[in-house]
Amino acid sequence: MKTILEVKNLCKSFGETQVLNNINLKVNEGEFVAIMGQSGSGKSTMLYNISGMDRPTFGNVFLSGEDISKVDEDQLSSIRLNRMGFIFQHSYLLKNLSIRDNIVLPGFKSGKYSREEINKNAEAIMKKIGIISVANHDIKKVSGGQLQRAAICRALINQPDILFGDELTGSLNSSATKEVMDNINNINREGTTVIIVTHDAKVAARASRVIFIVDGSINDELVLGKYNGNEDHSFRDRKLTQWLEKQGF
Ligand SMILES: Nc1ncnc2c1ncn2[C@@H]1O[C@H](COP(=O)(O)OP(=O)(O)OP(=O)(O)O)[C@@H](O)[C@H]1O
Ligand SMILES: [Mg+2]
């Protein structure tokens, strides 16, 4: 197994307040990691610091062996655009553009693929994720689940190595959560590494590994193994629930 992301002695402070204390983590290519913990424990801060959205105060973050905590701002934005995808609780698509235009935009910005390739790629992803029927809709005229699936398509347009999500199902009802997470599991099964923050045990039960953060440190981790849509969900759910109880969650 090849390591795609390695975090070494990561610390993050805001002024006098230390939020992350010596985080060490190795993520293999193709893994699906869920980060859990109480509100304010530092989950989002950790995600932002390991994905180059913010800079650690101390420590290193290696993406495929390259120390991204040391590269300059231009290189870092190029790494984020070309090799990473991001999905948040509120997807912030651009209001005056259609679903399709929102999805292709980061493709054109990247320059990694030709216009033709980007359009073809967008078409294929929208089909796979089930939003091709609303491709030309204004973003105000689709459901929350469709909007979040559009955000996934946008995050995938440059065929990233890693997908990061922060509470990506936080504003969805349970059926939309299932739709979105089925897609995330499919993308992961096809080889994309996934790292998400969630407070939802049902969402985390789909990860191959769950990490629990307490006061800015990794307290424990639970290995669940690869999720297979057909298997008995309740076994994973039970195992995770018991473990979370042990963590005091
Ligand atoms: N930009 C910032 N400046 C100052 N303090 C910050 C900043 N970002 C986060 N913090 C502080 O760091 C701590 C951890 O915040 P973080 O957002 O990482 O928590 P979280 O685990 O994601 O919580 P939640 O589950 O509520 O989203 C909090 O005490 C927060 O106030
Ligand atoms: Mg958060």
Short mmCIF file of C-alpha atoms in Angstrom, two decimals, residues 2-242:
data_model
loop_
_atom_site.label_atom_id
_atom_site.label_comp_id
_atom_site.label_asym_id
_atom_site.label_seq_id
_atom_site.Cartn_x
_atom_site.Cartn_y
_atom_site.Cartn_z
CA LYS A 2 1.34 3.40 -1.03
CA THR A 3 1.06 6.36 1.33
CA ILE A 4 -0.68 9.29 -0.33
CA LEU A 5 -0.83 11.67 2.65
CA GLU A 6 1.51 11.81 5.60
CA VAL A 7 1.08 14.26 8.45
CA LYS A 8 4.02 14.68 10.84
CA ASN A 9 3.85 16.48 14.21
CA LEU A 10 1.21 18.89 12.96
CA CYS A 11 0.45 21.74 15.36
CA LYS A 12 -1.83 24.71 14.72
CA SER A 13 -2.30 27.76 16.90
CA PHE A 14 -4.46 30.82 16.47
CA GLY A 15 -2.67 33.51 18.48
CA GLU A 16 -2.10 32.08 21.96
CA THR A 17 -4.58 29.25 21.49
CA GLN A 18 -3.18 25.92 20.36
CA VAL A 19 -5.93 24.06 18.51
CA LEU A 20 -3.99 21.09 17.08
CA ASN A 21 -1.36 19.27 19.14
CA ASN A 22 1.11 17.04 17.41
CA ILE A 23 -1.10 15.23 14.90
CA ASN A 24 0.55 12.26 13.18
CA LEU A 25 -1.32 10.42 10.46
CA LYS A 26 -0.62 8.27 7.42
CA VAL A 27 -3.29 7.71 4.78
CA ASN A 28 -2.89 5.09 2.07
CA GLU A 29 -3.98 5.51 -1.54
CA GLY A 30 -7.61 4.44 -1.87
CA GLU A 31 -8.44 4.76 1.83
CA PHE A 32 -11.61 6.42 3.14
CA VAL A 33 -10.95 8.16 6.45
CA ALA A 34 -13.64 9.80 8.59
CA ILE A 35 -12.66 12.31 11.28
CA MET A 36 -15.01 12.55 14.26
CA GLY A 37 -14.99 14.38 17.60
CA GLN A 38 -16.91 16.88 19.71
CA SER A 39 -17.74 20.32 18.39
CA GLY A 40 -14.68 22.54 18.81
CA SER A 41 -12.25 19.62 19.05
CA GLY A 42 -10.36 20.78 15.95
CA LYS A 43 -11.75 18.59 13.13
CA SER A 44 -12.21 21.35 10.56
CA THR A 45 -8.90 22.93 11.51
CA MET A 46 -7.22 19.57 10.97
CA LEU A 47 -8.90 19.08 7.58
CA TYR A 48 -7.90 22.58 6.42
CA ASN A 49 -4.29 22.07 7.54
CA ILE A 50 -3.84 18.66 5.94
CA SER A 51 -5.40 19.81 2.66
CA GLY A 52 -3.34 22.94 2.09
CA MET A 53 -6.27 25.28 2.74
CA ASP A 54 -4.42 26.59 5.77
CA ARG A 55 -0.78 26.48 6.91
CA PRO A 56 0.37 24.53 9.97
CA THR A 57 2.13 26.47 12.74
CA PHE A 58 4.51 23.54 13.09
CA GLY A 59 5.01 20.17 11.41
CA ASN A 60 4.74 18.82 7.88
CA VAL A 61 2.16 17.53 5.45
CA PHE A 62 3.42 15.32 2.63
CA LEU A 63 1.28 14.67 -0.45
CA SER A 64 2.77 11.74 -2.37
CA GLY A 65 6.09 12.54 -0.70
CA GLU A 66 6.07 16.29 -1.44
CA ASP A 67 6.01 18.61 1.59
CA ILE A 68 3.04 20.86 0.82
CA SER A 69 3.46 22.82 4.05
CA LYS A 70 6.61 24.31 2.53
CA VAL A 71 5.59 25.16 -1.06
CA ASP A 72 4.70 28.74 -2.06
CA GLU A 73 1.15 30.05 -2.44
CA ASP A 74 1.02 29.59 -6.25
CA GLN A 75 2.23 26.00 -6.09
CA LEU A 76 -0.20 25.29 -3.28
CA SER A 77 -3.21 26.62 -5.21
CA SER A 78 -2.16 24.59 -8.22
CA ILE A 79 -1.93 21.44 -6.05
CA ARG A 80 -5.40 22.14 -4.60
CA LEU A 81 -6.90 22.77 -8.03
CA ASN A 82 -5.32 19.82 -9.84
CA ARG A 83 -4.88 17.11 -7.26
CA MET A 84 -7.51 17.76 -4.59
CA GLY A 85 -11.28 18.10 -4.51
CA PHE A 86 -13.24 19.88 -1.75
CA ILE A 87 -16.86 19.59 -0.64
CA PHE A 88 -18.37 21.56 2.25
CA GLN A 89 -21.66 21.65 4.10
CA HIS A 90 -22.85 24.53 1.93
CA SER A 91 -21.52 24.08 -1.54
CA TYR A 92 -21.35 27.75 -2.62
CA LEU A 93 -22.00 27.20 -6.30
CA LEU A 94 -22.03 30.39 -8.38
CA LYS A 95 -25.53 31.85 -8.57
CA ASN A 96 -25.65 33.07 -12.14
CA LEU A 97 -24.31 29.89 -13.70
CA SER A 98 -26.04 26.60 -14.51
CA ILE A 99 -25.13 23.36 -12.74
CA ARG A 100 -23.03 22.36 -15.76
CA ASP A 101 -21.15 25.67 -15.93
CA ASN A 102 -20.36 25.50 -12.21
CA ILE A 103 -18.93 22.01 -12.71
CA VAL A 104 -16.73 22.78 -15.73
CA LEU A 105 -15.36 26.07 -14.33
CA PRO A 106 -12.49 24.59 -12.23
CA GLY A 107 -11.67 22.44 -15.27
CA PHE A 108 -11.06 25.52 -17.41
CA LYS A 109 -9.19 27.23 -14.58
CA SER A 110 -6.81 24.29 -14.23
CA GLY A 111 -5.64 23.92 -17.82
CA LYS A 112 -4.96 20.25 -17.08
CA TYR A 113 -7.40 19.11 -19.81
CA SER A 114 -8.62 20.49 -23.14
CA ARG A 115 -12.07 22.14 -23.45
CA GLU A 116 -13.34 19.02 -25.19
CA GLU A 117 -12.01 16.70 -22.50
CA ILE A 118 -13.53 18.86 -19.75
CA ASN A 119 -16.96 18.84 -21.38
CA LYS A 120 -16.78 15.08 -21.89
CA ASN A 121 -15.56 14.52 -18.34
CA ALA A 122 -18.35 16.72 -16.92
CA GLU A 123 -20.96 14.84 -18.93
CA ALA A 124 -19.66 11.47 -17.68
CA ILE A 125 -19.49 12.54 -14.02
CA MET A 126 -22.97 14.11 -14.09
CA LYS A 127 -24.35 10.87 -15.57
CA LYS A 128 -22.58 8.75 -12.98
CA ILE A 129 -23.73 10.92 -10.09
CA GLY A 130 -27.26 11.17 -11.43
CA ILE A 131 -27.68 14.89 -12.08
CA ILE A 132 -27.45 14.95 -15.88
CA SER A 133 -31.19 15.72 -16.06
CA VAL A 134 -30.63 19.03 -14.23
CA ALA A 135 -27.33 19.91 -15.94
CA ASN A 136 -28.72 23.07 -17.54
CA HIS A 137 -30.80 24.16 -14.56
CA ASP A 138 -30.14 27.28 -12.60
CA ILE A 139 -28.66 26.31 -9.23
CA LYS A 140 -31.68 27.83 -7.45
CA LYS A 141 -33.99 25.35 -9.19
CA VAL A 142 -32.58 22.07 -7.86
CA SER A 143 -32.91 20.21 -4.55
CA GLY A 144 -30.34 20.30 -1.73
CA GLY A 145 -29.25 16.75 -2.58
CA GLN A 146 -28.84 17.63 -6.26
CA LEU A 147 -26.86 20.73 -5.33
CA GLN A 148 -24.55 18.68 -3.13
CA ARG A 149 -24.13 16.10 -5.89
CA ALA A 150 -23.23 18.98 -8.25
CA ALA A 151 -20.61 20.02 -5.70
CA ILE A 152 -19.20 16.48 -5.86
CA CYS A 153 -19.06 16.68 -9.67
CA ARG A 154 -17.29 20.03 -9.43
CA ALA A 155 -14.80 18.57 -6.96
CA LEU A 156 -14.12 15.68 -9.36
CA ILE A 157 -13.77 17.64 -12.62
CA ASN A 158 -9.95 17.66 -12.53
CA GLN A 159 -9.80 13.98 -11.49
CA PRO A 160 -8.19 14.62 -8.09
CA ASP A 161 -6.16 12.08 -6.12
CA ILE A 162 -7.87 13.05 -2.86
CA LEU A 163 -11.35 14.26 -2.04
CA PHE A 164 -11.82 16.26 1.19
CA GLY A 165 -15.23 16.90 2.75
CA ASP A 166 -16.29 18.91 5.81
CA GLU A 167 -19.81 17.96 7.00
CA LEU A 168 -20.72 17.41 3.35
CA THR A 169 -24.08 15.89 4.32
CA GLY A 170 -24.66 18.35 7.20
CA SER A 171 -27.55 20.13 5.52
CA LEU A 172 -29.18 17.07 3.90
CA ASN A 173 -32.08 14.85 4.98
CA SER A 174 -31.48 11.12 5.37
CA SER A 175 -32.44 10.06 1.84
CA ALA A 176 -30.28 12.76 0.23
CA THR A 177 -27.46 11.79 2.64
CA LYS A 178 -27.70 8.20 1.43
CA GLU A 179 -27.62 9.29 -2.25
CA VAL A 180 -24.62 11.53 -1.71
CA MET A 181 -22.74 8.96 0.37
CA ASP A 182 -23.44 6.12 -2.11
CA ASN A 183 -21.71 8.32 -4.68
CA ILE A 184 -18.78 9.04 -2.37
CA ASN A 185 -18.37 5.29 -1.73
CA ASN A 186 -18.44 4.59 -5.49
CA ILE A 187 -15.81 7.24 -6.20
CA ASN A 188 -13.67 5.80 -3.41
CA ARG A 189 -14.11 2.26 -4.74
CA GLU A 190 -12.84 3.50 -8.11
CA GLY A 191 -9.61 4.61 -6.43
CA THR A 192 -9.98 8.19 -5.15
CA THR A 193 -8.79 8.63 -1.57
CA VAL A 194 -11.46 10.25 0.62
CA ILE A 195 -11.02 12.16 3.90
CA ILE A 196 -14.11 13.65 5.53
CA VAL A 197 -15.16 15.29 8.78
CA THR A 198 -18.58 14.25 10.04
CA HIS A 199 -20.62 14.15 13.24
CA ASP A 200 -22.97 11.57 11.68
CA ALA A 201 -22.14 7.99 12.72
CA LYS A 202 -24.15 6.61 9.79
CA VAL A 203 -21.88 8.55 7.41
CA ALA A 204 -18.68 7.60 9.26
CA ALA A 205 -19.68 3.91 9.20
CA ARG A 206 -19.03 3.98 5.44
CA ALA A 207 -15.35 4.87 5.95
CA SER A 208 -12.60 2.26 6.07
CA ARG A 209 -11.10 3.99 9.11
CA VAL A 210 -12.47 6.42 11.70
CA ILE A 211 -10.29 8.81 13.70
CA PHE A 212 -11.47 10.41 16.92
CA ILE A 213 -10.12 13.84 17.89
CA VAL A 214 -10.12 15.11 21.48
CA ASP A 215 -8.86 18.64 22.17
CA GLY A 216 -6.78 18.78 19.02
CA SER A 217 -5.14 15.36 19.35
CA ILE A 218 -5.92 11.98 17.82
CA ASN A 219 -7.35 10.02 20.73
CA ASP A 220 -8.06 6.72 19.00
CA GLU A 221 -8.85 5.13 15.66
CA LEU A 222 -11.13 2.33 14.52
CA VAL A 223 -10.45 0.26 11.42
CA LEU A 224 -13.69 -0.82 9.77
CA GLY A 225 -12.28 -2.06 6.45
CA LYS A 226 -13.68 -1.39 2.98
CA TYR A 227 -17.39 -0.68 2.76
CA ASN A 228 -19.29 -2.91 0.41
CA GLY A 229 -22.78 -1.59 -0.32
CA ASN A 230 -24.28 -5.07 -0.23
CA GLU A 231 -23.00 -6.16 3.12
CA ASP A 232 -24.72 -5.95 6.46
CA HIS A 233 -24.62 -2.28 7.45
CA SER A 234 -25.82 -2.93 10.96
CA PHE A 235 -22.61 -4.75 11.92
CA ARG A 236 -20.48 -1.72 11.00
CA ASP A 237 -22.97 0.65 12.61
CA ARG A 238 -22.90 -1.34 15.85
CA LYS A 239 -19.14 -1.59 15.94
CA LEU A 240 -18.79 2.16 15.38
CA THR A 241 -21.52 3.09 17.88
CA GLN A 242 -19.89 1.01 20.60
#
